[in-house]
């Protein structure tokens, strides 16, 4: 069996139409006229109503390698079933001793929004991926049999949002970074095009059709649903969005591999001090001509006496800098223009902004770019959390103004500020940079001076976790805030979150954080992706918080200042 290693940080895509084992629901249907080519299940629920539970691999089954995709079904890998719903755990960690919750009646809804993170849209056929790291070294972010379907999973998640929006409208949606995997132009265009409801062709290099005919394999062009045009969506930057594989600014060697035809040669960039200059292994690629996305061109250089293995080249695989990536969001017809970014950001690369979702509710969202700069000192990778002095000064100014104006505040960033750290595991590559303008300890201390700060939401670690950051003063519990992380759409559990902010009758605020499994139709690409994501987790034995479903639903209670209580008594919509 494969073990999870310290390796890369995050994601890729994979395979064909086979009914997701263990799943129940309506069979595949032709889409309605003008509708998406891959419609979701007609029954759309959150994890409060039901959960997705992996079925354990039979004890009699052999251990499989992650690329033995054709054998998954035979040996019971990737099978899932529906389980009971998961209620809300009422969390009072930040409340004063002796606090007793009041009645749930007489409450006001202030805000409802969704958050998705770590989607990792992946050009699986690119010669600049690191398939070998997963294929042979056990790094799930290098290779996973969910690689082929990243655009399809996003399309299903978008349709799920649209269905939930009809029942209870969202005020906005926010994407918390790592939209793409390798920093490539074509990956970002696929991502934006899915959200905008355009035609998507998730194929690069030569045009491949592993199974002849339309809409029957992972390479086929399809029409995405697009996010409901009434939902404004915003974007935060992640490390994968402007670093190659989320780890390094690409050098000439990597850049030439991305747009060329020779499969990338590297060594172990995690243990070799030469990092991107290390050599010895061809990283491999996915053969888009094959139904199961076979791995080609991966192995020690000595296995290829005729030179580097090759794949069809594609100039659309070119790497995007931070400024170029920001510019692509300005080329999107959906609202708001630029999705938080403006023309100035396209020049400067400054990717922080704030907005107020509702004019009648005093809540401010502060979107913070807490990824490293290209010129940051080396720490083994560029996947750490960091802000420079300019971003720190901006953040303080936004917090100061929000506090002075009597607004509750949400910070949305890709990388969490607090990590329950395991130095021997993946978290050792995800902590706060020692070279940041402000340390994580000092930043938390500063954040604890703003009683109106409610929550820091983030992704990055592909986990659903909730961490209370308690007030340093027992007499001022309102100085505490929550950190809520959201899982990835690539790896199991493939979930996003709904956040509902509610003003309670006892003058407290509750944040209801709810996980959602995308509604997938039997036989669809998204259903196949779920099966493969579960199989990958079973093979790699990668850690998943909140087993067995990966979901965690919680009501997070916060103390308010007397000033905010008075303001909110005059605000909000009755539930």
Coordinates of C-alpha atoms in Angstrom, one line a residue:
X1 CA 0.0 0.0 0.0
X2 CA 1.1 3.5 -0.6
X3 CA 1.8 5.9 2.2
X4 CA 1.2 9.7 2.1
X5 CA 4.6 11.5 1.9
X6 CA 5.7 15.0 2.5
X7 CA 5.8 15.6 -1.3
X8 CA 4.1 18.2 -3.3
X9 CA 1.1 20.3 -2.3
X10 CA -2.0 19.5 -4.3
X11 CA -3.6 18.3 -7.5
X12 CA -4.5 16.8 -11.0
X13 CA -7.5 14.7 -13.0
X14 CA -8.6 11.2 -14.6
X15 CA -10.8 8.6 -16.6
X16 CA -14.0 7.2 -18.3
X17 CA -17.7 6.5 -17.9
X18 CA -18.3 3.7 -15.5
X19 CA -21.2 3.9 -13.1
X20 CA -20.0 5.0 -9.6
X21 CA -20.2 1.8 -7.6
X22 CA -22.6 1.8 -4.7
X23 CA -24.3 5.0 -5.8
X24 CA -28.1 5.1 -6.2
X25 CA -30.2 7.6 -8.1
X26 CA -31.8 8.3 -11.4
X27 CA -30.0 7.0 -14.5
X28 CA -28.3 9.2 -17.1
X29 CA -30.6 11.4 -19.2
X30 CA -30.2 13.6 -22.1
X31 CA -29.8 17.3 -21.0
X32 CA -32.7 19.6 -21.5
X33 CA -32.5 21.9 -24.5
X34 CA -30.0 24.6 -23.7
X35 CA -29.0 22.9 -20.5
X36 CA -25.6 21.5 -19.5
X37 CA -24.3 18.5 -21.3
X38 CA -23.6 16.7 -17.9
X39 CA -26.7 17.4 -15.7
X40 CA -26.5 16.4 -12.0
X41 CA -28.7 14.2 -9.9
X42 CA -32.2 15.7 -9.5
X43 CA -31.9 15.3 -5.7
X44 CA -29.7 17.9 -4.3
X45 CA -28.9 17.7 -0.5
X46 CA -26.3 18.9 1.9
X47 CA -24.4 16.6 4.3
X48 CA -26.9 17.6 7.0
X49 CA -29.4 15.4 5.1
X50 CA -27.0 12.6 3.9
X51 CA -23.3 11.8 3.6
X52 CA -21.1 9.9 1.1
X53 CA -19.5 7.0 2.8
X54 CA -16.6 5.0 1.3
X55 CA -17.2 1.2 1.4
X56 CA -14.0 -0.5 2.8
X57 CA -12.0 -2.5 0.3
X58 CA -12.6 -6.2 0.9
X59 CA -9.9 -7.8 3.0
X60 CA -9.4 -10.4 0.3
X61 CA -8.5 -7.8 -2.3
X62 CA -4.9 -7.3 -3.3
X63 CA -3.1 -4.0 -2.8
X64 CA -3.2 -2.1 -6.0
X65 CA -1.0 0.6 -7.5
X66 CA -2.7 3.9 -8.1
X67 CA -2.5 3.5 -11.9
X68 CA -4.3 0.1 -11.9
X69 CA -7.5 1.9 -12.6
X70 CA -9.0 -0.8 -14.7
X71 CA -8.9 -3.2 -11.7
X72 CA -10.6 -0.8 -9.2
X73 CA -14.1 -2.1 -9.7
X74 CA -13.1 -5.8 -9.7
X75 CA -11.4 -5.5 -6.3
X76 CA -13.8 -3.2 -4.6
X77 CA -11.8 0.1 -4.7
X78 CA -13.7 3.4 -5.0
X79 CA -17.1 2.0 -3.9
X80 CA -19.4 4.3 -1.9
X81 CA -22.8 4.5 -0.5
X82 CA -25.1 7.1 1.1
X83 CA -25.1 7.4 4.9
X84 CA -27.1 9.3 7.4
X85 CA -26.9 13.1 7.6
X86 CA -24.5 14.9 9.9
X87 CA -26.0 17.4 12.3
X88 CA -24.4 20.6 13.6
X89 CA -22.1 20.5 16.5
X90 CA -22.7 23.6 18.6
X91 CA -19.3 25.1 19.4
X92 CA -19.1 27.4 22.4
X93 CA -15.3 27.4 22.6
X94 CA -15.1 31.2 22.3
X95 CA -17.9 32.0 24.7
X96 CA -17.4 33.0 28.3
X97 CA -17.5 30.4 31.1
X98 CA -21.0 29.8 32.2
X99 CA -22.6 30.9 29.0
X100 CA -25.9 29.1 28.2
X101 CA -27.3 29.4 24.7
X102 CA -30.6 31.1 24.4
X103 CA -33.5 30.0 22.4
X104 CA -33.1 29.3 18.6
X105 CA -36.2 31.4 18.0
X106 CA -36.2 35.1 17.2
X107 CA -33.1 35.0 15.0
X108 CA -32.2 37.0 12.0
X109 CA -30.3 35.8 9.0
X110 CA -27.5 38.2 8.1
X111 CA -25.6 36.5 5.2
X112 CA -25.4 33.3 3.2
X113 CA -22.6 32.4 0.9
X114 CA -20.7 29.4 -0.4
X115 CA -17.0 28.8 -0.5
X116 CA -15.0 26.4 -2.7
X117 CA -11.3 25.7 -2.6
X118 CA -8.4 23.8 -4.1
X119 CA -10.2 22.8 -7.3
X120 CA -6.9 22.2 -9.1
X121 CA -8.1 22.2 -12.7
X122 CA -5.3 20.1 -14.3
X123 CA -4.0 19.6 -17.8
X124 CA -3.2 15.9 -17.2
X125 CA -1.5 15.5 -20.6
X126 CA 1.1 18.2 -19.9
X127 CA 4.7 17.1 -20.0
X128 CA 5.3 19.5 -17.1
X129 CA 3.4 17.6 -14.5
X130 CA 5.0 15.4 -11.8
X131 CA 3.1 12.1 -12.3
X132 CA 6.1 10.0 -11.2
X133 CA 6.0 11.4 -7.7
X134 CA 2.5 9.9 -7.2
X135 CA 2.9 6.9 -9.5
X136 CA 6.0 5.6 -7.7
X137 CA 6.7 7.7 -4.6
X138 CA 3.3 7.9 -3.0
X139 CA 2.6 11.6 -3.3
X140 CA -1.1 11.8 -4.0
X141 CA -0.8 15.4 -5.3
X142 CA 1.6 14.2 -8.0
X143 CA -0.8 11.6 -9.4
X144 CA -4.3 10.5 -8.6
X145 CA -6.8 8.7 -10.7
X146 CA -9.1 11.7 -10.2
X147 CA -6.9 13.7 -12.5
X148 CA -8.9 13.3 -15.6
X149 CA -12.1 14.9 -14.4
X150 CA -11.3 18.1 -12.5
X151 CA -13.3 20.3 -14.9
X152 CA -16.3 18.0 -14.6
X153 CA -16.3 18.0 -10.8
X154 CA -16.3 21.8 -10.8
X155 CA -19.2 21.8 -13.3
X156 CA -21.2 19.4 -11.0
X157 CA -20.4 21.6 -7.9
X158 CA -21.6 24.7 -9.8
X159 CA -24.9 23.0 -10.7
X160 CA -25.3 21.9 -7.1
X161 CA -24.8 25.5 -6.0
X162 CA -27.4 26.7 -8.6
X163 CA -30.0 24.2 -7.3
X164 CA -29.4 25.2 -3.6
X165 CA -29.6 28.9 -4.7
X166 CA -33.1 28.3 -6.0
X167 CA -34.2 27.1 -2.6
X168 CA -32.3 29.6 -0.4
X169 CA -30.5 32.3 -2.4
X170 CA -26.8 32.9 -1.8
X171 CA -25.6 36.5 -1.4
X172 CA -22.3 35.6 -3.1
X173 CA -19.8 32.9 -3.6
X174 CA -16.0 32.9 -3.0
X175 CA -13.3 30.6 -4.4
X176 CA -10.4 30.3 -1.9
X177 CA -7.5 29.7 -4.2
X178 CA -5.7 26.9 -6.1
X179 CA -8.1 27.1 -8.9
X180 CA -5.5 25.4 -11.1
X181 CA -2.7 22.9 -10.6
X182 CA 0.3 23.9 -12.6
X183 CA 0.0 27.6 -13.3
X184 CA -0.9 27.0 -16.9
X185 CA -2.9 29.3 -19.2
X186 CA -5.2 26.5 -20.5
X187 CA -5.9 25.3 -16.9
X188 CA -7.1 28.8 -15.9
X189 CA -9.2 29.3 -19.0
X190 CA -10.9 26.0 -18.4
X191 CA -11.6 27.0 -14.8
X192 CA -13.1 30.4 -15.8
X193 CA -15.0 28.9 -18.7
X194 CA -16.7 26.3 -16.5
X195 CA -17.9 29.1 -14.1
X196 CA -19.0 31.2 -17.0
X197 CA -21.0 28.4 -18.6
X198 CA -19.0 28.2 -21.8
X199 CA -18.0 25.2 -24.0
X200 CA -15.0 23.4 -22.4
X201 CA -12.6 21.2 -24.2
X202 CA -10.5 19.6 -21.4
X203 CA -8.0 18.2 -23.9
X204 CA -4.5 19.5 -24.8
X205 CA -1.9 18.6 -27.4
X206 CA -3.4 16.5 -30.1
X207 CA -7.2 16.2 -30.0
X208 CA -7.9 12.7 -28.6
X209 CA -11.1 10.6 -28.4
X210 CA -10.4 7.5 -26.4
X211 CA -13.9 6.2 -26.9
X212 CA -15.3 7.3 -30.3
X213 CA -18.4 9.5 -30.0
X214 CA -19.4 12.6 -28.1
X215 CA -19.9 12.9 -24.3
X216 CA -18.6 9.4 -23.5
X217 CA -15.1 9.9 -22.2
X218 CA -13.0 12.4 -20.2
X219 CA -11.5 14.1 -23.3
X220 CA -14.8 15.1 -25.0
X221 CA -15.8 18.8 -25.4
X222 CA -18.9 19.6 -23.4
X223 CA -21.1 22.5 -22.4
X224 CA -20.8 23.6 -18.8
X225 CA -23.8 24.9 -16.9
X226 CA -22.2 28.1 -15.5
X227 CA -22.9 29.7 -12.2
X228 CA -26.3 31.2 -11.9
X229 CA -25.9 34.8 -13.3
X230 CA -27.5 36.3 -10.2
X231 CA -24.6 35.0 -8.0
X232 CA -21.7 37.3 -7.7
X233 CA -18.4 35.3 -7.3
X234 CA -15.1 36.3 -6.0
X235 CA -11.6 34.8 -6.3
X236 CA -8.6 34.5 -3.9
X237 CA -5.2 33.5 -5.1
X238 CA -3.6 30.2 -4.0
X239 CA 0.0 29.1 -4.3
X240 CA -0.8 26.8 -7.2
X241 CA -2.3 29.7 -9.1
X242 CA 1.1 31.4 -9.6
X243 CA 3.8 28.9 -8.7
X244 CA 4.6 25.7 -10.7
X245 CA 3.0 22.8 -8.8
X246 CA 2.4 25.3 -6.0
X247 CA 6.0 25.0 -5.0
X248 CA 8.4 27.1 -7.1
X249 CA 8.6 29.9 -9.6
X250 CA 9.4 27.9 -12.8
X251 CA 12.9 28.1 -14.2
X252 CA 13.8 27.9 -17.9
X253 CA 13.9 24.1 -17.6
X254 CA 10.3 23.8 -16.4
X255 CA 9.0 26.5 -18.7
X256 CA 10.5 24.8 -21.7
X257 CA 8.9 21.5 -20.7
X258 CA 5.4 23.1 -20.3
X259 CA 5.2 24.3 -23.9
X260 CA 7.5 21.7 -25.4
X261 CA 7.1 18.0 -26.2
X262 CA 9.8 16.5 -24.0
X263 CA 8.6 15.1 -20.6
X264 CA 10.1 17.0 -17.7
X265 CA 13.2 15.5 -16.1
X266 CA 13.7 16.1 -12.4
X267 CA 15.1 14.4 -9.3
X268 CA 13.6 14.5 -5.8
X269 CA 13.0 18.2 -5.4
X270 CA 12.1 17.7 -1.7
X271 CA 15.3 16.0 -0.5
X272 CA 17.8 17.2 -3.1
X273 CA 19.2 20.7 -2.2
X274 CA 19.4 21.5 -5.9
X275 CA 15.6 21.4 -6.1
X276 CA 14.5 22.3 -9.6
X277 CA 18.1 21.6 -10.8
X278 CA 18.0 18.1 -9.6
X279 CA 17.7 15.4 -12.3
X280 CA 17.5 11.7 -12.8
X281 CA 13.8 10.8 -13.5
X282 CA 11.3 11.6 -16.2
X283 CA 8.1 12.8 -14.6
X284 CA 5.7 11.2 -17.0
X285 CA 2.3 12.3 -18.4
X286 CA -1.2 10.9 -19.0
X287 CA -1.8 9.4 -22.4
X288 CA -5.1 11.0 -23.4
X289 CA -5.7 8.5 -26.2
X290 CA -6.4 5.7 -23.6
X291 CA -9.7 5.1 -21.8
X292 CA -8.1 4.9 -18.4
X293 CA -5.5 7.7 -18.9
X294 CA -2.5 5.4 -18.9
X295 CA 0.8 6.8 -17.6
X296 CA 3.5 7.2 -20.2
X297 CA 7.1 8.5 -20.1
X298 CA 7.7 8.0 -16.3
X299 CA 10.7 6.5 -14.8
X300 CA 14.5 6.7 -14.3
X301 CA 16.4 8.3 -17.2
X302 CA 18.3 5.1 -17.6
X303 CA 15.1 3.4 -18.7
X304 CA 15.0 5.6 -21.8
X305 CA 18.2 5.1 -23.7
X306 CA 16.8 6.9 -26.8
X307 CA 16.3 10.1 -24.8
X308 CA 13.5 12.0 -23.2
X309 CA 10.0 10.6 -23.9
X310 CA 7.8 13.0 -25.8
X311 CA 4.1 14.0 -26.0
X312 CA 2.3 16.4 -28.4
X313 CA 3.2 20.0 -27.5
X314 CA 0.7 22.8 -26.9
X315 CA 1.5 26.5 -26.6
X316 CA -1.6 27.0 -24.4
X317 CA 0.3 25.3 -21.6
X318 CA 2.4 28.4 -21.1
X319 CA 2.9 29.4 -17.5
X320 CA 1.1 32.5 -16.1
X321 CA 2.7 35.0 -13.8
X322 CA 0.7 36.4 -10.9
X323 CA -0.2 39.5 -13.0
X324 CA -1.1 37.5 -16.0
X325 CA -3.3 35.2 -14.0
X326 CA -5.1 38.2 -12.5
X327 CA -5.7 39.5 -16.0
X328 CA -7.6 36.4 -17.0
X329 CA -10.3 37.1 -14.4
X330 CA -10.9 40.4 -16.1
X331 CA -11.8 38.4 -19.2
X332 CA -15.0 36.9 -17.8
X333 CA -18.5 38.1 -18.5
X334 CA -20.0 37.0 -15.2
X335 CA -20.3 39.4 -12.2
X336 CA -18.6 41.2 -10.7
X337 CA -16.2 42.4 -13.3
X338 CA -12.8 41.0 -12.5
X339 CA -14.2 38.9 -9.6
X340 CA -12.5 41.2 -7.0
X341 CA -9.5 42.2 -9.1
X342 CA -9.2 45.4 -11.1
X343 CA -7.0 46.8 -13.9
X344 CA -4.5 48.2 -11.5
X345 CA -4.0 44.7 -10.0
X346 CA -3.3 43.4 -13.5
X347 CA -0.2 45.7 -13.5
X348 CA 0.9 45.5 -9.8
X349 CA 0.0 41.9 -8.9
X350 CA -1.6 43.1 -5.7
X351 CA -4.3 40.6 -5.1
X352 CA -6.0 41.8 -1.9
X353 CA -9.4 43.6 -1.9
X354 CA -12.5 43.9 0.2
X355 CA -16.2 44.1 -0.5
X356 CA -19.5 44.4 1.4
X357 CA -21.9 41.7 0.1
X358 CA -25.2 43.5 1.2
X359 CA -25.8 47.2 1.6
X360 CA -28.4 46.5 4.4
X361 CA -26.1 44.2 6.5
X362 CA -23.0 45.5 8.3
X363 CA -20.6 42.7 7.2
X364 CA -17.3 43.2 5.3
X365 CA -15.3 40.5 3.5
X366 CA -11.5 41.0 3.4
X367 CA -9.9 38.9 0.7
X368 CA -6.2 38.5 1.6
X369 CA -3.5 37.1 -0.7
X370 CA -1.3 35.3 1.9
X371 CA 0.8 33.4 -0.6
X372 CA 4.5 34.0 -1.0
X373 CA 6.2 36.4 -3.5
X374 CA 8.4 35.1 -6.3
X375 CA 11.4 36.8 -4.7
X376 CA 10.9 35.4 -1.2
X377 CA 13.9 33.7 0.3
X378 CA 13.9 29.9 -0.2
X379 CA 12.5 27.6 2.4
X380 CA 12.4 24.4 0.4
X381 CA 9.3 25.5 -1.5
X382 CA 7.0 28.5 -2.1
X383 CA 3.9 26.9 -0.5
X384 CA 4.1 28.6 2.8
X385 CA 1.7 31.3 4.1
X386 CA 3.2 34.8 4.0
X387 CA 2.4 38.5 3.7
X388 CA 4.8 41.2 3.0
X389 CA 4.7 44.7 4.6
X390 CA 2.5 46.2 1.9
X391 CA -0.2 43.5 2.4
X392 CA 0.1 43.6 6.2
X393 CA -0.3 47.4 6.2
X394 CA -3.3 47.0 3.9
X395 CA -4.9 44.4 6.1
X396 CA -4.5 46.5 9.2
X397 CA -6.1 49.4 7.4
X398 CA -9.1 47.3 6.3
X399 CA -9.6 45.9 9.8
X400 CA -9.3 49.4 11.4
X401 CA -11.9 50.8 9.0
X402 CA -14.2 47.9 9.4
X403 CA -14.1 48.1 13.2
X404 CA -14.5 51.9 13.2
X405 CA -17.5 51.6 10.9
X406 CA -19.3 49.0 13.0
X407 CA -19.0 46.1 10.6
X408 CA -18.6 42.4 11.3
X409 CA -15.6 41.1 9.4
X410 CA -14.6 37.9 7.5
X411 CA -11.1 37.3 6.3
X412 CA -10.9 35.0 3.2
X413 CA -7.4 33.7 2.3
X414 CA -6.0 30.5 0.8
X415 CA -3.6 29.5 3.5
X416 CA -4.8 29.1 7.1
X417 CA -3.1 31.2 9.9
X418 CA -3.2 28.4 12.4
X419 CA -2.1 24.8 11.6
X420 CA -2.3 21.9 13.9
X421 CA 1.2 21.0 12.8
X422 CA 2.8 17.6 12.2
X423 CA 6.4 18.2 11.4
X424 CA 6.7 14.7 9.8
X425 CA 3.7 15.2 7.5
X426 CA 2.4 17.4 4.8
X427 CA 1.7 20.2 7.2
X428 CA 5.4 20.8 7.5
X429 CA 5.2 22.3 4.0
X430 CA 2.2 24.4 4.8
X431 CA 3.1 26.5 7.8
X432 CA 3.7 30.2 8.0
X433 CA 6.9 31.5 6.4
X434 CA 9.7 32.5 8.7
X435 CA 10.4 35.4 6.3
X436 CA 7.0 37.0 6.3
X437 CA 6.8 40.6 7.3
X438 CA 4.8 39.5 10.4
X439 CA 5.0 36.2 12.1
X440 CA 1.9 34.0 12.5
X441 CA 2.1 34.6 16.3
X442 CA 2.2 38.4 15.9
X443 CA -0.4 38.4 13.2
X444 CA -2.8 36.4 15.4
X445 CA -2.1 38.8 18.3
X446 CA -3.0 41.7 16.0
X447 CA -6.2 40.1 14.8
X448 CA -7.3 39.6 18.4
X449 CA -7.5 43.3 18.8
X450 CA -10.5 43.5 16.5
X451 CA -13.7 42.3 18.3
X452 CA -15.7 42.5 15.1
X453 CA -13.5 39.9 13.3
X454 CA -15.6 36.7 13.2
X455 CA -13.8 34.2 11.1
X456 CA -10.8 33.4 8.9
X457 CA -11.8 31.1 6.1
X458 CA -9.3 29.2 4.0
X459 CA -8.4 26.1 2.1
X460 CA -4.9 24.8 1.2
X461 CA -4.7 21.7 3.3
X462 CA -7.6 19.8 1.7
X463 CA -9.3 19.3 5.0
X464 CA -12.5 20.3 6.7
X465 CA -11.4 21.6 10.1
X466 CA -12.6 24.2 12.6
X467 CA -10.1 25.8 15.0
X468 CA -11.1 28.3 17.7
X469 CA -8.7 31.1 18.2
X470 CA -9.5 32.2 21.7
X471 CA -9.4 35.7 23.2
X472 CA -6.2 36.5 25.2
X473 CA -8.4 38.2 27.7
X474 CA -11.0 36.1 29.6
X475 CA -13.0 39.3 30.3
X476 CA -13.2 40.1 26.6
X477 CA -14.4 36.9 24.8
X478 CA -15.4 39.0 21.8
X479 CA -11.7 39.2 20.9
X480 CA -11.7 35.5 19.8
X481 CA -12.4 34.4 16.3
X482 CA -12.8 31.1 14.3
X483 CA -10.7 29.5 11.6
X484 CA -12.6 27.3 9.2
X485 CA -10.9 25.3 6.5
X486 CA -12.6 23.8 3.4
X487 CA -11.6 20.6 1.6
X488 CA -10.6 20.2 -2.0
X489 CA -12.8 19.4 -4.9
X490 CA -10.1 17.2 -6.3
X491 CA -9.4 14.6 -3.5
X492 CA -11.9 12.9 -1.3
X493 CA -14.1 14.1 0.3
X494 CA -14.5 16.5 -2.7
X495 CA -16.7 19.0 -0.8
X496 CA -17.5 22.7 -0.6
X497 CA -19.1 24.7 2.2
X498 CA -22.1 26.9 2.8
X499 CA -21.7 29.6 5.4
X500 CA -24.8 31.2 7.1
X501 CA -24.3 34.1 9.5
X502 CA -27.2 34.4 12.0
X503 CA -27.9 37.0 14.7
X504 CA -29.4 35.2 17.7
X505 CA -32.0 36.4 20.1
X506 CA -29.5 36.4 23.0
X507 CA -27.4 39.0 21.2
X508 CA -24.8 36.5 19.9
X509 CA -23.9 35.5 16.4
X510 CA -23.8 32.0 15.0
X511 CA -21.9 30.9 11.9
X512 CA -23.4 27.7 10.5
X513 CA -20.7 25.9 8.4
X514 CA -22.2 23.2 6.3
X515 CA -20.4 20.8 4.0
X516 CA -21.9 19.8 0.6
X517 CA -21.1 16.9 -1.6
X518 CA -21.7 17.8 -5.3
X519 CA -24.8 16.1 -6.6
X520 CA -23.6 13.7 -9.2
X521 CA -25.7 11.7 -11.7
X522 CA -24.9 8.0 -12.1
X523 CA -22.5 7.3 -15.0
X524 CA -21.4 11.0 -15.2
X525 CA -17.8 12.1 -15.2
X526 CA -18.3 13.7 -11.8
X527 CA -19.6 10.4 -10.4
X528 CA -16.6 8.6 -11.8
X529 CA -14.3 11.1 -10.3
X530 CA -15.8 10.5 -6.8
X531 CA -15.2 6.8 -7.2
X532 CA -11.6 7.4 -8.2
X533 CA -11.0 9.9 -5.5
X534 CA -12.1 7.4 -2.9
X535 CA -10.0 4.7 -4.5
X536 CA -7.0 7.0 -4.4
X537 CA -7.5 7.7 -0.7
X538 CA -7.7 4.0 0.0
X539 CA -4.5 3.3 -2.0
X540 CA -2.4 6.2 -0.8
X541 CA -3.9 6.0 2.8
X542 CA -3.7 9.8 2.8
X543 CA -5.1 11.3 6.1
X544 CA -8.6 12.6 6.0
X545 CA -10.0 14.6 8.9
X546 CA -13.5 13.8 10.1
X547 CA -13.8 10.2 8.8
X548 CA -15.7 8.4 7.5
X549 CA -17.4 11.1 5.3
X550 CA -14.8 13.8 5.6
X551 CA -17.6 16.3 6.5
X552 CA -17.9 18.5 9.5
X553 CA -20.9 20.7 10.2
X554 CA -20.8 23.1 13.0
X555 CA -22.6 26.1 14.6
X556 CA -19.9 28.5 15.7
X557 CA -21.1 30.9 18.3
X558 CA -19.5 34.3 18.9
X559 CA -19.8 37.0 21.5
X560 CA -20.6 40.5 20.2
X561 CA -19.7 43.9 21.7
X562 CA -22.6 46.0 23.0
X563 CA -22.0 48.3 20.1
X564 CA -22.5 45.6 17.5
X565 CA -25.5 44.2 19.4
X566 CA -27.2 47.6 19.1
X567 CA -26.4 47.8 15.4
X568 CA -27.6 44.3 14.6
X569 CA -30.9 44.8 16.5
X570 CA -31.9 47.1 13.7
X571 CA -30.5 44.8 10.9
X572 CA -31.1 41.6 9.1
X573 CA -33.8 39.4 7.5
X574 CA -36.1 37.2 9.6
X575 CA -35.3 33.5 9.3

